[in-house]
Amino acid sequence: MKQVFWFDGYGNVQSKEVADDYVLQAGELDPQPEQSGNTNDEQKALASLGMQVAQLKTQNTQILSMVGKLGLQIAKGDN
């Protein structure tokens, strides 16, 4: 079994567990490519990429929160 990831309509990362021979569908990502002798540098790059995704997800959440607050202010008529 392996994990497959994709972004939903809100930009959130979703995942599911699939069989090892599962064929990726459009938009799906396999974060665990074939482990055919990955070097330490590749592992570090993958870890760095994971951290960047986490940071972007946090920023996305903050932006959506600000947009929601602005929407409430506009709805209430507070300028």
Coordinates of N, CA and C in Angstrom, one line a residue:
M1 N 0.8 -1.2 0.0 CA 0.0 0.0 0.0 C 0.9 1.2 0.0
K2 N 0.4 2.3 -0.6 CA 1.1 3.6 -0.6 C 0.0 4.7 -0.5
Q3 N 0.5 5.9 -0.2 CA -0.3 7.1 -0.1 C -0.3 7.9 -1.4
V4 N -1.4 8.4 -1.8 CA -1.5 9.3 -3.0 C -2.2 10.6 -2.5
F5 N -1.6 11.7 -3.0 CA -2.1 13.0 -2.5 C -2.6 13.8 -3.7
W6 N -3.5 14.7 -3.4 CA -4.0 15.7 -4.4 C -4.6 16.9 -3.7
F7 N -4.8 18.0 -4.4 CA -5.3 19.2 -3.9 C -6.8 19.3 -4.2
D8 N -7.6 19.6 -3.2 CA -9.1 19.7 -3.4 C -9.4 21.1 -3.9
G9 N -10.7 21.4 -4.1 CA -11.1 22.7 -4.7 C -10.7 23.9 -3.9
Y10 N -10.4 23.7 -2.6 CA -10.0 24.8 -1.7 C -8.5 24.9 -1.5
G11 N -7.8 24.0 -2.2 CA -6.3 24.1 -2.1 C -5.8 23.3 -0.9
N12 N -6.6 22.5 -0.3 CA -6.2 21.7 0.8 C -5.7 20.3 0.3
V13 N -4.7 19.8 0.9 CA -4.1 18.5 0.5 C -5.0 17.4 1.0
Q14 N -5.4 16.5 0.2 CA -6.2 15.3 0.5 C -5.3 14.1 0.2
S15 N -5.6 13.0 0.9 CA -4.8 11.8 0.6 C -5.7 10.5 0.8
K16 N -5.2 9.5 0.2 CA -5.9 8.2 0.3 C -4.8 7.1 0.2
E17 N -5.1 5.9 0.8 CA -4.2 4.8 0.7 C -4.7 3.9 -0.5
V18 N -3.7 3.6 -1.4 CA -4.0 2.8 -2.5 C -3.1 1.6 -2.6
A19 N -3.4 0.7 -3.5 CA -2.5 -0.5 -3.8 C -1.2 0.0 -4.4
D20 N -0.2 -0.8 -4.3 CA 1.1 -0.4 -4.8 C 1.1 -0.3 -6.4
D21 N 0.2 -1.0 -7.0 CA 0.1 -1.0 -8.5 C -0.9 0.0 -9.0
Y22 N -1.4 0.9 -8.1 CA -2.4 1.9 -8.5 C -1.9 2.8 -9.5
V23 N -2.7 3.1 -10.5 CA -2.3 4.1 -11.6 C -2.8 5.5 -11.2
L24 N -1.9 6.4 -11.1 CA -2.3 7.8 -10.7 C -3.3 8.4 -11.7
Q25 N -4.3 9.1 -11.1 CA -5.3 9.8 -11.9 C -4.8 11.2 -12.1
A26 N -5.4 12.0 -12.9 CA -5.1 13.4 -13.2 C -5.1 14.2 -11.9
G27 N -4.0 14.9 -11.7 CA -3.9 15.8 -10.5 C -3.4 15.1 -9.2
E28 N -3.2 13.8 -9.3 CA -2.7 13.0 -8.1 C -1.2 13.0 -8.1
L29 N -0.6 13.0 -6.9 CA 0.8 13.0 -6.7 C 1.2 11.8 -5.9
D30 N 2.3 11.2 -6.2 CA 2.9 10.1 -5.5 C 4.1 10.6 -4.8
P31 N 4.1 10.9 -3.5 CA 5.2 11.5 -2.8 C 6.3 10.4 -2.5
Q32 N 6.0 9.2 -2.8 CA 7.0 8.1 -2.5 C 7.3 7.4 -3.8
P33 N 8.1 8.1 -4.7 CA 8.4 7.4 -6.0 C 9.3 6.2 -5.7
E34 N 9.5 5.4 -6.8 CA 10.3 4.2 -6.7 C 11.5 4.5 -5.9
Q35 N 11.8 3.7 -4.9 CA 13.0 3.8 -4.0 C 14.2 3.1 -4.7
S36 N 14.5 3.5 -5.9 CA 15.6 2.9 -6.6 C 16.9 3.6 -6.3
G37 N 17.4 3.5 -5.1 CA 18.7 4.1 -4.7 C 18.6 5.6 -4.5
N38 N 17.6 6.1 -3.9 CA 17.5 7.6 -3.6 C 18.7 8.0 -2.8
T39 N 19.4 9.0 -3.1 CA 20.5 9.5 -2.4 C 20.0 10.3 -1.2
N40 N 21.0 10.6 -0.3 CA 20.7 11.4 0.9 C 20.2 12.8 0.4
D41 N 20.8 13.3 -0.6 CA 20.4 14.7 -1.1 C 19.0 14.7 -1.6
E42 N 18.5 13.6 -2.2 CA 17.2 13.5 -2.7 C 16.2 13.4 -1.5
Q43 N 16.6 12.7 -0.5 CA 15.8 12.6 0.7 C 15.6 14.0 1.4
K44 N 16.7 14.7 1.4 CA 16.7 16.1 2.0 C 15.8 17.0 1.2
A45 N 15.9 16.9 -0.2 CA 15.1 17.7 -1.1 C 13.6 17.4 -0.9
L46 N 13.3 16.1 -0.7 CA 11.9 15.7 -0.5 C 11.4 16.3 0.9
A47 N 12.2 16.2 1.9 CA 11.9 16.7 3.2 C 11.6 18.2 3.1
S48 N 12.5 18.9 2.4 CA 12.4 20.4 2.2 C 11.1 20.7 1.5
L49 N 10.8 19.9 0.5 CA 9.6 20.1 -0.3 C 8.3 20.0 0.6
G50 N 8.4 18.9 1.5 CA 7.3 18.7 2.4 C 7.1 19.9 3.4
M51 N 8.2 20.5 3.8 CA 8.1 21.6 4.7 C 7.5 22.8 4.0
Q52 N 7.9 23.0 2.7 CA 7.4 24.1 1.9 C 5.9 23.9 1.7
V53 N 5.4 22.7 1.5 CA 4.0 22.5 1.3 C 3.3 22.8 2.6
A54 N 3.8 22.4 3.8 CA 3.2 22.7 5.0 C 3.1 24.2 5.3
Q55 N 4.2 25.0 4.9 CA 4.2 26.4 5.1 C 3.1 27.1 4.1
L56 N 3.0 26.6 2.9 CA 2.0 27.1 2.0 C 0.6 26.9 2.5
K57 N 0.4 25.7 3.0 CA -0.9 25.3 3.6 C -1.3 26.3 4.7
T58 N -0.3 26.6 5.6 CA -0.5 27.5 6.7 C -0.9 28.9 6.2
Q59 N -0.1 29.3 5.2 CA -0.4 30.7 4.6 C -1.7 30.7 3.9
N60 N -2.1 29.6 3.3 CA -3.4 29.5 2.6 C -4.5 29.7 3.7
T61 N -4.4 29.0 4.8 CA -5.4 29.1 5.9 C -5.5 30.5 6.4
Q62 N -4.3 31.2 6.6 CA -4.3 32.5 7.1 C -5.0 33.5 6.1
I63 N -4.7 33.3 4.8 CA -5.4 34.1 3.8 C -6.9 33.9 3.8
L64 N -7.3 32.7 3.8 CA -8.7 32.4 3.8 C -9.4 33.0 5.0
S65 N -8.7 33.0 6.2 CA -9.3 33.6 7.4 C -9.4 35.1 7.2
M66 N -8.4 35.7 6.6 CA -8.5 37.2 6.4 C -9.7 37.5 5.4
V67 N -9.8 36.7 4.4 CA -10.8 36.9 3.4 C -12.2 36.8 4.1
G68 N -12.3 35.8 4.9 CA -13.6 35.6 5.6 C -13.9 36.7 6.5
K69 N -12.9 37.3 7.3 CA -13.2 38.4 8.1 C -13.6 39.7 7.3
L70 N -12.9 39.9 6.2 CA -13.3 41.0 5.3 C -14.7 40.8 4.8
G71 N -15.0 39.6 4.4 CA -16.4 39.4 4.0 C -17.4 39.7 5.0
L72 N -17.1 39.4 6.3 CA -18.1 39.7 7.4 C -18.2 41.2 7.6
Q73 N -17.0 41.9 7.5 CA -17.1 43.3 7.6 C -17.9 44.0 6.5
I74 N -17.7 43.5 5.3 CA -18.5 44.1 4.2 C -20.0 43.8 4.4
A75 N -20.3 42.6 4.8 CA -21.7 42.2 5.0 C -22.3 43.0 6.1
K76 N -21.6 43.4 7.1 CA -22.1 44.2 8.2 C -22.1 45.7 7.9
G77 N -21.4 46.1 6.8 CA -21.4 47.5 6.4 C -20.3 48.3 7.1
D78 N -19.4 47.6 7.8 CA -18.3 48.3 8.5 C -17.2 48.5 7.5
N79 N -16.8 49.8 7.2 CA -15.7 50.0 6.3 C -14.5 50.4 6.9

